[in-house]
Each structure stands twice: as C-alpha cells, then as structure tokens.
Amino acid sequence: MEQLITGIHHVTAIASNAQKNLDFYSGILGLRLVKKTVNFDAPEVYHLYYGDEKGNPGSILTFFPYDGLIAGRHGKGMLNTTSFSLAGTSIEYWLNRLKRFGIAHKHPEERFQNEVVVYLEDTDGLGLELVFNDTDTRSGYSGGPVAAEHAIKGFFSVEIWEEGYERTAGLLTEQLDHKPIAEKGNRFRFAATDKPGNYIDLVCAPDSMKALAGSGTVHHLAFSTPTSVTQQSVRQRILQRMLNPTPVLDRNYFTSIYFREPGGVLFEIATELPGFSIDEAVEHLGARLQLPKQFENNREHLEKTLPSLAFNIENYQ
Ligand code: ZN
C-alpha cells in the first residue's frame, strides 16, 4: 500500500523575543532562516522558519515569537525535545562551540547504538538535543557560520512525553504509516521510513506534571505527506479514528490539516510542496518579509509594527 506519511515535516514552537531567537538558531546553531513571515492566524506576530539550504521537510523548526510571553512548562502531553542530527566526528567542535557561547548543556550520553546525545535548551528553555551519529548522509546548510562538515543536517528525532504511550503508538502505526523500531526503558521509538531524521520517541512519563503552553514549548509537530491527494487520504483515516481533523488550510508553502493526538499533542499533516521557493528564490530565502495575499495590503503597517531583526554572521563564526 502507498505510504501516505513519509516522516517529519516541521516542528513549530513558541518563543518570546524574536531577535534572541534569530541569534540562537541562525547564529549559535547555524541554521538558515528560510522564511520570515507572519502567523497567518495572528499577523502581528512573526512566523520564523529555520532549516537547511532549501528548507527541506525534516529540517524545518519554526517559531511564533511573542515578546514578553510567560514561560511554559515541559511535561506529559507535550513534545518536549527536538533533536538535531550531526556527524559523529563533530562532537568536539560542538562542545567547544557551546562553551564559547556560554550555552549550558548536559554531558554527552549514548542512547541507542551509535547515537551520542547532548541535551541543551534555547534562550526560552525549549528542549533541544544534538545527536552525533554516522548514519545521516544529508548535508547541512553551508552558508551559515558553522562549516559545512559540522553543520546540522536536519532533525534526528522528536521526543513526546505521554501518560501512557499505547494510544499514540496505535495512531502512529495504524493511521500514520509508522513502525516500532526500537525501545529502551520507558522510550519507544517509531519511524515512517528508515531515512534518518524521522524518529518519533514516545516516552512514558506518567509521574511528570502536565505540560503547560508558553514560551519555550512546542506548539505542534507536522508530518510530511507527498501531495494534496495523499493528504486527503490521511484526513479520511483521521476521521475514521474520530480525531476530528480540521479542513485543509493553505499555509502558502504547504497545505495542512491539524488534529490532537490522544496524549494531547497537536499534530499536523503538511504537504511536501510547493515549498519555500514559491515566493523568493532559494539564494534569497529569508531575506524579506513575505506575506500571503490576504495580508499584502497591510504590509506597510506590519513592517512598522513587527520588531526589526538584524543578524551579523561575523559574531558567530
Ligand atoms: Zn505547522
């Protein structure tokens, strides 16, 4: 049967200060700002997209920065950690880089075989990991402050904490084309393909507090589907599972449906196309504020009211 879900598309999180967010992700982590637009449901707020050279699905971390927003809390019912994939030989480089910029982190630890993990948090407390491995052949962004050989290649995995993992596992395996591929202790790993970057780790954490939304927390996880036709088929499956999906929404760079998984995390199904070069050429991605048609006549007002953002790559080389 045709595979309707091909892996992770993007992760969207909530930040406080937009400039600090840009400095952390484009500066310290060296990701490319692939799109600067607004929240389509609240256009006075930015929507910043970071990723690899083209913003390929599986590399895109996006943020809604609400200046002054109170911090959220990690806990069950939330995607608490987003993990990036890096070359196994880059670990010394990154430990030195984190030290140089004063970014606190945990000691490296081995999780599964050939997988060394360093946990850190961004300036808002968002949970992140650098996962050093030798299985990922994707190349990261070569135009940033981090040399291509050490650049982030995209996601490695995401980690969702659940009261119990079974109902979410059922959704992943029965409707979303995932297979169980590994487990260790209270961690259960699923993947839609064996390509790196697509691992979904469900962690049973019944004793943790319930997560609270706020800055430094993830808003939703988007899975990738090839076309609008496959998206409709996934939508039918979600309806059959009584999870009440939204209608298809136009997000300009992809179309989307949303629904809440049984453990409480908001899931999205996003199409691979048209992608981020629909409104600016690949070499200029992220350079200019891009607005969907419905907000274009409001551009002058939005450009005045959104905080100005500046980035100097030399500070991070
Ligand atoms: Zn999304």
Short mmCIF file of N, CA and C in Angstrom, two decimals, residues 5 168 171-172 175-176 219-223 231 234-235 237-239 241-247 256-262 264-270:
data_model
loop_
_atom_site.label_atom_id
_atom_site.label_comp_id
_atom_site.label_asym_id
_atom_site.label_seq_id
_atom_site.Cartn_x
_atom_site.Cartn_y
_atom_site.Cartn_z
N ILE A 5 2.44 8.84 4.75
CA ILE A 5 3.27 9.71 5.60
C ILE A 5 4.72 9.31 5.39
N THR A 168 -1.20 6.63 21.44
CA THR A 168 -0.44 7.40 20.44
C THR A 168 0.30 6.45 19.51
N LEU A 171 -2.11 5.21 16.94
CA LEU A 171 -2.33 6.22 15.89
C LEU A 171 -1.16 6.23 14.90
N LEU A 172 0.06 6.22 15.44
CA LEU A 172 1.25 6.25 14.57
C LEU A 172 1.30 5.03 13.66
N GLN A 175 -2.65 4.66 11.54
CA GLN A 175 -3.10 5.71 10.60
C GLN A 175 -1.94 6.46 9.94
N LEU A 176 -0.78 6.50 10.60
CA LEU A 176 0.29 7.38 10.11
C LEU A 176 1.51 6.62 9.58
N HIS A 219 4.52 23.98 19.94
CA HIS A 219 3.11 24.18 19.62
C HIS A 219 2.53 22.97 18.89
N HIS A 220 3.26 22.46 17.89
CA HIS A 220 2.78 21.27 17.19
C HIS A 220 3.90 20.57 16.43
N LEU A 221 3.60 19.34 16.05
CA LEU A 221 4.51 18.53 15.24
C LEU A 221 3.81 18.24 13.91
N ALA A 222 4.50 18.53 12.80
CA ALA A 222 3.92 18.27 11.48
C ALA A 222 4.60 17.09 10.82
N PHE A 223 3.79 16.20 10.29
CA PHE A 223 4.27 15.07 9.49
C PHE A 223 4.15 15.43 8.02
N GLN A 231 -2.77 13.69 1.25
CA GLN A 231 -3.25 14.40 2.45
C GLN A 231 -4.74 14.12 2.70
N VAL A 234 -5.06 10.69 4.23
CA VAL A 234 -4.72 10.70 5.67
C VAL A 234 -5.89 11.30 6.45
N ARG A 235 -6.48 12.36 5.89
CA ARG A 235 -7.60 13.01 6.59
C ARG A 235 -8.76 12.03 6.81
N ARG A 237 -8.47 8.81 7.13
CA ARG A 237 -8.06 7.89 8.22
C ARG A 237 -8.25 8.54 9.60
N ILE A 238 -7.91 9.83 9.68
CA ILE A 238 -8.03 10.53 10.97
C ILE A 238 -9.50 10.66 11.37
N LEU A 239 -10.34 10.90 10.38
CA LEU A 239 -11.79 10.94 10.64
C LEU A 239 -12.27 9.59 11.16
N ARG A 241 -10.65 7.51 12.81
CA ARG A 241 -10.18 7.32 14.19
C ARG A 241 -10.85 8.31 15.14
N MET A 242 -11.81 9.08 14.65
CA MET A 242 -12.60 10.02 15.44
C MET A 242 -11.73 11.10 16.10
N LEU A 243 -10.72 11.57 15.38
CA LEU A 243 -9.83 12.57 15.98
C LEU A 243 -10.10 13.98 15.43
N ASN A 244 -11.20 14.14 14.69
CA ASN A 244 -11.69 15.47 14.37
C ASN A 244 -10.67 16.40 13.70
N PRO A 245 -10.19 16.04 12.50
CA PRO A 245 -9.22 16.90 11.83
C PRO A 245 -9.86 18.18 11.30
N THR A 246 -9.07 19.23 11.19
CA THR A 246 -9.54 20.49 10.57
C THR A 246 -9.72 20.26 9.07
N PRO A 247 -10.41 21.18 8.39
CA PRO A 247 -10.36 21.16 6.93
C PRO A 247 -8.92 21.46 6.47
N SER A 256 -2.21 22.15 4.98
CA SER A 256 -2.16 21.48 6.28
C SER A 256 -3.52 21.05 6.78
N ILE A 257 -3.52 19.95 7.52
CA ILE A 257 -4.65 19.64 8.40
C ILE A 257 -4.07 19.45 9.81
N TYR A 258 -4.89 19.66 10.81
CA TYR A 258 -4.46 19.57 12.20
C TYR A 258 -5.44 18.71 12.98
N PHE A 259 -4.94 18.02 13.97
CA PHE A 259 -5.80 17.28 14.91
C PHE A 259 -4.97 17.01 16.16
N ARG A 260 -5.66 16.74 17.28
CA ARG A 260 -4.94 16.47 18.52
C ARG A 260 -4.83 14.96 18.72
N GLU A 261 -3.61 14.52 18.98
CA GLU A 261 -3.43 13.08 19.21
C GLU A 261 -3.92 12.73 20.61
N PRO A 262 -4.16 11.44 20.89
CA PRO A 262 -4.81 11.09 22.16
C PRO A 262 -4.06 11.55 23.42
N GLY A 264 -2.54 14.41 23.73
CA GLY A 264 -2.69 15.86 23.90
C GLY A 264 -1.83 16.73 23.00
N VAL A 265 -0.94 16.13 22.21
CA VAL A 265 -0.06 16.92 21.36
C VAL A 265 -0.78 17.24 20.04
N LEU A 266 -0.67 18.49 19.59
CA LEU A 266 -1.27 18.87 18.32
C LEU A 266 -0.41 18.34 17.17
N PHE A 267 -1.02 17.55 16.31
CA PHE A 267 -0.35 17.02 15.12
C PHE A 267 -0.86 17.75 13.89
N GLU A 268 0.00 17.86 12.90
CA GLU A 268 -0.34 18.47 11.61
C GLU A 268 0.12 17.51 10.52
N ILE A 269 -0.59 17.49 9.41
CA ILE A 269 -0.13 16.77 8.22
C ILE A 269 0.09 17.82 7.14
N ALA A 270 1.34 17.99 6.69
CA ALA A 270 1.67 19.06 5.74
C ALA A 270 2.21 18.46 4.44
#
